[in-house]
Each structure stands twice: as C-alpha cells, then as structure tokens.
C-alpha cells in the first residue's frame, strides 16, 4: 500500500467517524463541532502532511495527499484542511500558525487597510494567508472585521492598517499566485464530492420504486447516470493531474486543466443528481444538498472553468510546437 493510500485511509476513518452530515450541519450553524473535528484532524497529523520531516511534518508531496483531499470532498468537510496543508508547507516554521488557514486575495485600501471581499471558509478560519499585489501576509482572522456571505462558512474580512503593518510579510515564491494554490487543493475536493454525489444518486435510483421497479431500471435514468459517471471519472483523472508537482508548489497549467474540468463536471453532475432525486433532493433535510451546494461554490472558487480555460488557451498560444506536445507535458507523468 502506498503512502497516498495510507494517508487517504487515515483521513477516511477520521472523517467517517467525526464529519457526519449532522456535524457538517452543526458547523454551518455556528456550533462547537468545528473545534472538536479540527482537533481530530490535527491529532492525526494530516494538517502537517506537506510540512518537511525535519520540521515535524510528514514530508509528503502534493501528489501524495491527493487521496486525503479527495476524502475531504467525499465527506463534505466544512473546514479548511487542504488550504491549511499547503499554507503550512509554504510558510517558514517561524511564521507557521496553529489552527486552520484560509487562502484569499486582498485589496489594499487608500488608508493601508486590507479587504478581502470573499474568503472561502472565512467564518471558521483561524488565520488567512492573503495575497495583495505581490505581497503575502498571514493575518489573524479573529482580529478582522467580518461580514457573512451567502454560503454559511464564507465571509468578507477586513484588517486595519495597524493590523496589516503588525503582520510580517510571508516569504512566498513570486511565481506562486493565490488562485493556483487554492485551485490545486479545491479540485481534488471537488472530485471527492462528485464521487459521493454519484454514489448517493446510484443508491437512490436502485432503491426508489416507480411502476413496480427501481427507477434505475428505466433507460432515461440510466442515461443520466451514465453521463454523471463519465463526468465524475474525467474530473477525478484531471484532479490527479493537477496534484502532480515537484514537491508542494503546484504546476499552474496542470491546475488549470484540473480546475476547469472539475468545475465543468460540478454543474452537470449536480443538475443530473437533482433531476434523478426529484423533489426530495432539493430539501434541506436531505443530505444531497450538503454536496451540491459545495460543488456550486467550489466551481467559482479560485476561478470558474472560464477563467482556467483562458489560462490553458494562453499557454497553447504561447507554445511554439504542435498542440500534442503541450498536451504531453501535462499528461506525461511518471508512473
């Protein structure tokens, strides 16, 4: 069994026990389940999986934690494990905080304050690694002025000039941007959530009876399930490519392919899943919405498919050789 499988199994066990649909609902409602669940993730060492062994982490690569990130999506984890993993790995030990870390893009105001219009998971983050222009700062989420956004766990955060000045600059690689970092960990989570949506839809189609037989026996439903399966499989393969990198820093072109494909799949799979489920799938009490709401939010996170199509298109136009050669640079990875 590979390290990827071992860590994925560890994540699966923790999340199956502690990230139940009821726990997800409690965290979204502002309950105290968030602290208990985060402590479980810390105790397993998952938050430090990408940190070097010499600094107390597991020293894994982004590729090796794909299974962990996939399990986060498969269990609709409402906490920022993926973002925390990559932020801790890229920050120097002296600046590495305890607790969860969100990733965000900020805008510097005229008076020197920093404002982030949307921080995914900002309502449950302990810190926020913010990129404004070429500068990165690690800011305390508890000190921020917070405004809740449409999705339960999201928030708009602002820091005063004094709070920004007190936060040291984070020595991030100039070639790394916020969107690439966030998309690299969001795409695998989308792949996991897409898989769970398909699994639940298949189960429902085999259990729901109509005209004396399961609705999954009808050709129209089978066609919808087949289309869902195609998108789920393609999205998972693309998300795996997006995690293939030398160490922790993601490859922007591979991330573009991963995020674009997963975002495309999110729209189709969510639509078909709700079509198969019918009216029950739209109810708050039914667990399907825990996944499809996240998929719609993640689709826009760090850029939708349109944004990443542009990134891939620019790379293609800049490539001097045949298109196939560019495709090979993306897909040819060591076994």
C-alpha positions as semicolon CSV with decimal commas, in nm:
position;residue;x (nm);y (nm);z (nm)
1;X;0,000;0,000;0,000
2;X;0,137;0,343;-0,096
3;X;0,170;0,643;0,133
4;X;-0,114;0,801;-0,062
5;X;-0,342;0,509;0,028
6;X;-0,231;0,507;0,392
7;X;-0,300;0,876;0,444
8;X;-0,624;0,858;0,248
9;X;-0,740;0,569;0,467
10;X;-0,649;0,766;0,780
11;X;-0,849;1,063;0,652
12;X;-1,141;0,838;0,559
13;X;-1,156;0,686;0,907
14;X;-1,140;1,018;1,089
15;X;-1,394;1,185;0,864
16;X;-1,634;0,890;0,864
17;X;-1,637;0,898;1,244
18;X;-1,640;1,271;1,307
19;X;-1,753;1,450;0,988
20;X;-2,106;1,317;0,977
21;X;-2,385;1,506;0,798
22;X;-2,509;1,620;1,139
23;X;-2,164;1,753;1,230
24;X;-2,149;1,941;0,898
25;X;-2,487;2,099;0,971
26;X;-2,377;2,190;1,324
27;X;-2,061;2,363;1,198
28;X;-2,255;2,553;0,933
29;X;-2,493;2,670;1,204
30;X;-2,202;2,801;1,414
31;X;-2,194;2,510;1,661
32;X;-1,895;2,383;1,856
33;X;-1,837;2,072;1,644
34;X;-1,576;2,263;1,440
35;X;-1,322;2,269;1,725
36;X;-1,362;1,900;1,802
37;X;-1,334;1,797;1,438
38;X;-1,031;2,015;1,376
39;X;-0,856;1,870;1,679
40;X;-0,912;1,521;1,541
41;X;-0,750;1,626;1,212
42;X;-0,456;1,781;1,396
43;X;-0,411;1,472;1,613
44;X;-0,378;1,251;1,306
45;X;-0,105;1,477;1,166
46;X;-0,297;1,544;0,845
47;X;-0,267;1,923;0,871
48;X;0,115;1,891;0,863
49;X;0,131;1,623;0,594
50;X;0,307;1,854;0,346
51;X;0,548;2,003;0,602
52;X;0,902;1,865;0,580
53;X;1,002;1,582;0,813
54;X;1,285;1,791;0,955
55;X;1,020;2,039;1,074
56;X;0,792;1,783;1,234
57;X;0,567;1,706;0,937
58;X;0,528;1,404;0,712
59;X;0,722;1,544;0,417
60;X;0,468;1,436;0,155
61;X;0,423;1,590;-0,188
62;X;0,104;1,742;-0,319
63;X;0,056;1,432;-0,534
64;X;0,077;1,205;-0,230
65;X;-0,204;1,383;-0,046
66;X;-0,449;1,367;-0,335
67;X;-0,639;1,089;-0,157
68;X;-0,665;1,296;0,160
69;X;-0,805;1,594;-0,028
70;X;-1,046;1,368;-0,216
71;X;-1,177;1,231;0,114
72;X;-1,233;1,586;0,239
73;X;-1,469;1,643;-0,051
74;X;-1,626;1,299;-0,023
75;X;-1,733;1,381;0,334
76;X;-1,828;1,746;0,266
77;X;-1,567;1,861;0,517
78;X;-1,664;2,215;0,619
79;X;-1,313;2,301;0,743
80;X;-1,001;2,419;0,562
81;X;-0,774;2,116;0,579
82;X;-0,646;2,138;0,219
83;X;-0,573;2,509;0,235
84;X;-0,403;2,466;0,573
85;X;-0,185;2,182;0,450
86;X;-0,042;2,378;0,158
87;X;-0,013;2,707;0,350
88;X;0,181;2,544;0,635
89;X;0,415;2,376;0,388
90;X;0,497;2,702;0,210
91;X;0,535;2,920;0,520
92;X;0,861;2,918;0,717
93;X;0,843;2,745;1,054
94;X;0,871;3,074;1,244
95;X;0,554;3,205;1,076
96;X;0,356;2,880;1,076
97;X;0,047;2,931;1,297
98;X;-0,165;2,685;1,487
99;X;-0,517;2,626;1,366
100;X;-0,668;2,642;1,020
101;X;-0,555;2,877;0,743
102;X;-0,771;3,020;0,464
103;X;-0,632;3,147;0,134
104;X;-0,757;3,476;-0,009
105;X;-0,684;3,764;-0,241
106;X;-0,700;4,108;-0,086
107;X;-0,721;4,467;-0,199
108;X;-0,523;4,741;-0,029
109;X;-0,741;5,041;0,055
110;X;-0,626;5,402;0,027
111;X;-0,559;5,418;0,402
112;X;-0,348;5,098;0,401
113;X;-0,620;4,863;0,521
114;X;-0,659;4,524;0,351
115;X;-1,001;4,399;0,241
116;X;-1,095;4,052;0,116
117;X;-1,438;4,057;-0,045
118;X;-1,476;3,680;-0,021
119;X;-1,281;3,434;0,192
120;X;-1,392;3,077;0,141
121;X;-1,423;2,927;0,488
122;X;-1,355;3,267;0,644
123;X;-1,615;3,204;0,914
124;X;-1,421;2,905;1,052
125;X;-1,060;3,004;0,971
126;X;-0,809;3,090;1,245
127;X;-0,572;3,270;1,007
128;X;-0,583;3,396;0,649
129;X;-0,288;3,392;0,410
130;X;-0,367;3,695;0,195
131;X;-0,208;3,798;-0,134
132;X;-0,235;4,165;-0,223
133;X;-0,042;4,253;-0,536
134;X;0,289;4,069;-0,500
135;X;0,283;4,076;-0,120
136;X;0,163;3,798;0,110
137;X;0,075;3,842;0,475
138;X;-0,057;3,599;0,734
139;X;-0,338;3,777;0,917
140;X;-0,533;3,679;1,228
141;X;-0,893;3,604;1,133
142;X;-1,014;3,681;1,486
143;X;-0,892;4,041;1,453
144;X;-1,073;4,102;1,125
145;X;-1,398;4,285;1,074
146;X;-1,618;4,006;0,946
147;X;-1,926;4,011;0,727
148;X;-2,103;3,685;0,647
149;X;-2,160;3,592;0,284
150;X;-2,418;3,381;0,101
151;X;-2,260;3,043;0,180
152;X;-2,273;2,967;0,551
153;X;-1,897;2,938;0,607
154;X;-1,780;3,222;0,383
155;X;-1,706;3,578;0,494
156;X;-1,572;3,913;0,382
157;X;-1,280;4,013;0,605
158;X;-1,104;4,346;0,659
159;X;-0,798;4,444;0,863
160;X;-0,695;4,791;0,975
161;X;-0,367;4,948;0,860
162;X;-0,218;4,884;1,205
163;X;-0,312;4,516;1,195
164;X;-0,164;4,479;0,847
165;X;0,158;4,654;0,947
166;X;0,195;4,427;1,251
167;X;0,173;4,114;1,035
168;X;0,511;4,025;0,881
169;X;0,543;3,965;0,510
170;X;0,536;3,597;0,420
171;X;0,836;3,499;0,202
172;X;0,635;3,329;-0,072
173;X;0,776;3,238;-0,414
174;X;0,694;3,521;-0,654
175;X;0,585;3,267;-0,916
176;X;0,303;3,139;-0,693
177;X;-0,034;3,309;-0,700
178;X;-0,338;3,272;-0,478
179;X;-0,564;3,123;-0,745
180;X;-0,321;2,844;-0,836
181;X;-0,266;2,747;-0,473
182;X;-0,633;2,741;-0,388
183;X;-0,742;2,566;-0,707
184;X;-0,481;2,293;-0,656
185;X;-0,648;2,180;-0,332
186;X;-1,007;2,260;-0,429
187;X;-1,009;2,044;-0,745
188;X;-0,938;1,716;-0,557
189;X;-1,207;1,804;-0,305
190;X;-1,450;1,860;-0,592
191;X;-1,356;1,519;-0,731
192;X;-1,436;1,360;-0,396
193;X;-1,770;1,540;-0,367
194;X;-1,861;1,446;-0,724
195;X;-1,795;1,082;-0,642
196;X;-2,018;1,100;-0,336
197;X;-2,298;1,262;-0,535
198;X;-2,280;0,985;-0,794
199;X;-2,271;0,715;-0,526
200;X;-2,575;0,858;-0,349
201;X;-2,763;0,901;-0,675
202;X;-2,695;0,541;-0,779
203;X;-2,816;0,419;-0,441
204;X;-3,133;0,627;-0,465
205;X;-3,203;0,510;-0,821
206;X;-3,175;0,147;-0,711
207;X;-3,399;0,196;-0,405
208;X;-3,671;0,430;-0,535
209;X;-3,959;0,228;-0,677
210;X;-4,188;0,350;-0,954
211;X;-4,436;0,137;-1,152
212;X;-4,324;-0,167;-0,957
213;X;-3,950;-0,147;-1,021
214;X;-3,647;0,070;-0,926
215;X;-3,625;0,388;-1,130
216;X;-3,267;0,290;-1,213
217;X;-3,411;0,025;-1,445
218;X;-3,558;0,290;-1,674
219;X;-3,348;0,380;-1,977
220;X;-3,384;0,756;-1,929
221;X;-3,244;0,734;-1,575
222;X;-2,969;0,500;-1,688
223;X;-2,864;0,755;-1,949
224;X;-2,845;1,029;-1,685
225;X;-2,640;0,805;-1,456
226;X;-2,404;0,718;-1,741
227;X;-2,343;1,087;-1,818
228;X;-2,278;1,152;-1,449
229;X;-2,026;0,866;-1,437
230;X;-1,836;0,999;-1,738
231;X;-1,800;1,343;-1,581
232;X;-1,704;1,206;-1,239
233;X;-1,431;0,981;-1,382
234;X;-1,291;1,253;-1,607
235;X;-1,291;1,507;-1,323
236;X;-1,106;1,269;-1,092
237;X;-0,837;1,199;-1,353
238;X;-0,793;1,572;-1,415
239;X;-0,775;1,645;-1,041
240;X;-0,499;1,386;-1,006
241;X;-0,305;1,558;-1,283
242;X;-0,348;1,890;-1,105
243;X;-0,180;1,750;-0,795
244;X;0,123;1,620;-0,984
245;X;0,403;1,860;-0,898
246;X;0,764;1,866;-0,789
247;X;0,711;1,883;-0,415
248;X;0,443;2,116;-0,283
249;X;0,422;2,405;-0,530
250;X;0,158;2,319;-0,794
251;X;0,208;2,335;-1,170
252;X;-0,018;2,615;-1,299
253;X;-0,104;2,456;-1,634
254;X;-0,194;2,122;-1,479
255;X;-0,401;2,303;-1,218
256;X;-0,580;2,488;-1,499
257;X;-0,681;2,158;-1,657
258;X;-0,788;2,011;-1,323
259;X;-0,994;2,303;-1,203
260;X;-1,160;2,366;-1,540
261;X;-1,264;2,002;-1,577
262;X;-1,390;1,970;-1,220
263;X;-1,587;2,294;-1,247
264;X;-1,747;2,175;-1,570
265;X;-1,842;1,846;-1,406
266;X;-1,984;2,016;-1,097
267;X;-2,256;2,188;-1,297
268;X;-2,362;1,880;-1,495
269;X;-2,340;1,626;-1,212
270;X;-2,531;1,844;-0,965
271;X;-2,804;1,911;-1,220
272;X;-2,848;1,544;-1,309
273;X;-2,833;1,428;-0,947
274;X;-3,118;1,659;-0,852
275;X;-3,312;1,552;-1,161
276;X;-3,286;1,185;-1,062
277;X;-3,375;1,254;-0,699
278;X;-3,671;1,472;-0,787
279;X;-3,828;1,694;-0,522
280;X;-3,666;1,524;-0,223
281;X;-3,319;1,620;-0,348
282;X;-3,393;1,989;-0,303
283;X;-3,496;1,966;0,063
284;X;-3,270;2,095;0,338
285;X;-3,320;1,779;0,541
286;X;-3,182;1,556;0,265
287;X;-2,801;1,519;0,263
288;X;-2,757;1,567;-0,113
289;X;-2,757;1,945;-0,077
290;X;-2,453;1,932;0,152
291;X;-2,253;1,823;-0,151
292;X;-2,419;2,006;-0,439
293;X;-2,408;2,342;-0,256
294;X;-2,036;2,297;-0,206
295;X;-1,983;2,193;-0,564
296;X;-2,153;2,509;-0,689
297;X;-1,942;2,720;-0,452
298;X;-1,619;2,538;-0,538
299;X;-1,695;2,579;-0,907
300;X;-1,646;2,954;-0,864
301;X;-1,366;2,929;-0,608
302;X;-1,025;3,043;-0,742
303;X;-1,182;3,098;-1,084
304;X;-1,453;2,914;-1,274
305;X;-1,392;2,694;-1,578
306;X;-1,398;3,005;-1,799
307;X;-1,101;3,157;-1,611
308;X;-0,893;2,840;-1,630
309;X;-0,985;2,783;-1,996
310;X;-0,825;3,121;-2,062
311;X;-0,511;3,015;-1,875
312;X;-0,487;2,695;-2,081
313;X;-0,560;2,887;-2,401
314;X;-0,284;3,139;-2,333
315;X;-0,039;2,853;-2,276
316;X;-0,144;2,698;-2,605
317;X;-0,098;3,023;-2,798
318;X;0,244;3,073;-2,641
319;X;0,353;2,719;-2,724
320;X;0,573;2,708;-3,035
321;X;0,540;2,339;-3,117
322;X;0,247;2,110;-3,201
323;X;-0,052;2,109;-2,970
324;X;0,008;1,742;-2,892
325;X;0,346;1,827;-2,741
326;X;0,179;2,065;-2,496
327;X;-0,078;1,801;-2,405
328;X;0,205;1,557;-2,337
329;X;0,374;1,799;-2,098
330;X;0,052;1,800;-1,897
331;X;-0,037;1,431;-1,908
332;X;0,302;1,259;-1,916
333;X;0,376;1,191;-1,552
334;X;0,598;0,920;-1,400
335;X;0,418;0,603;-1,301
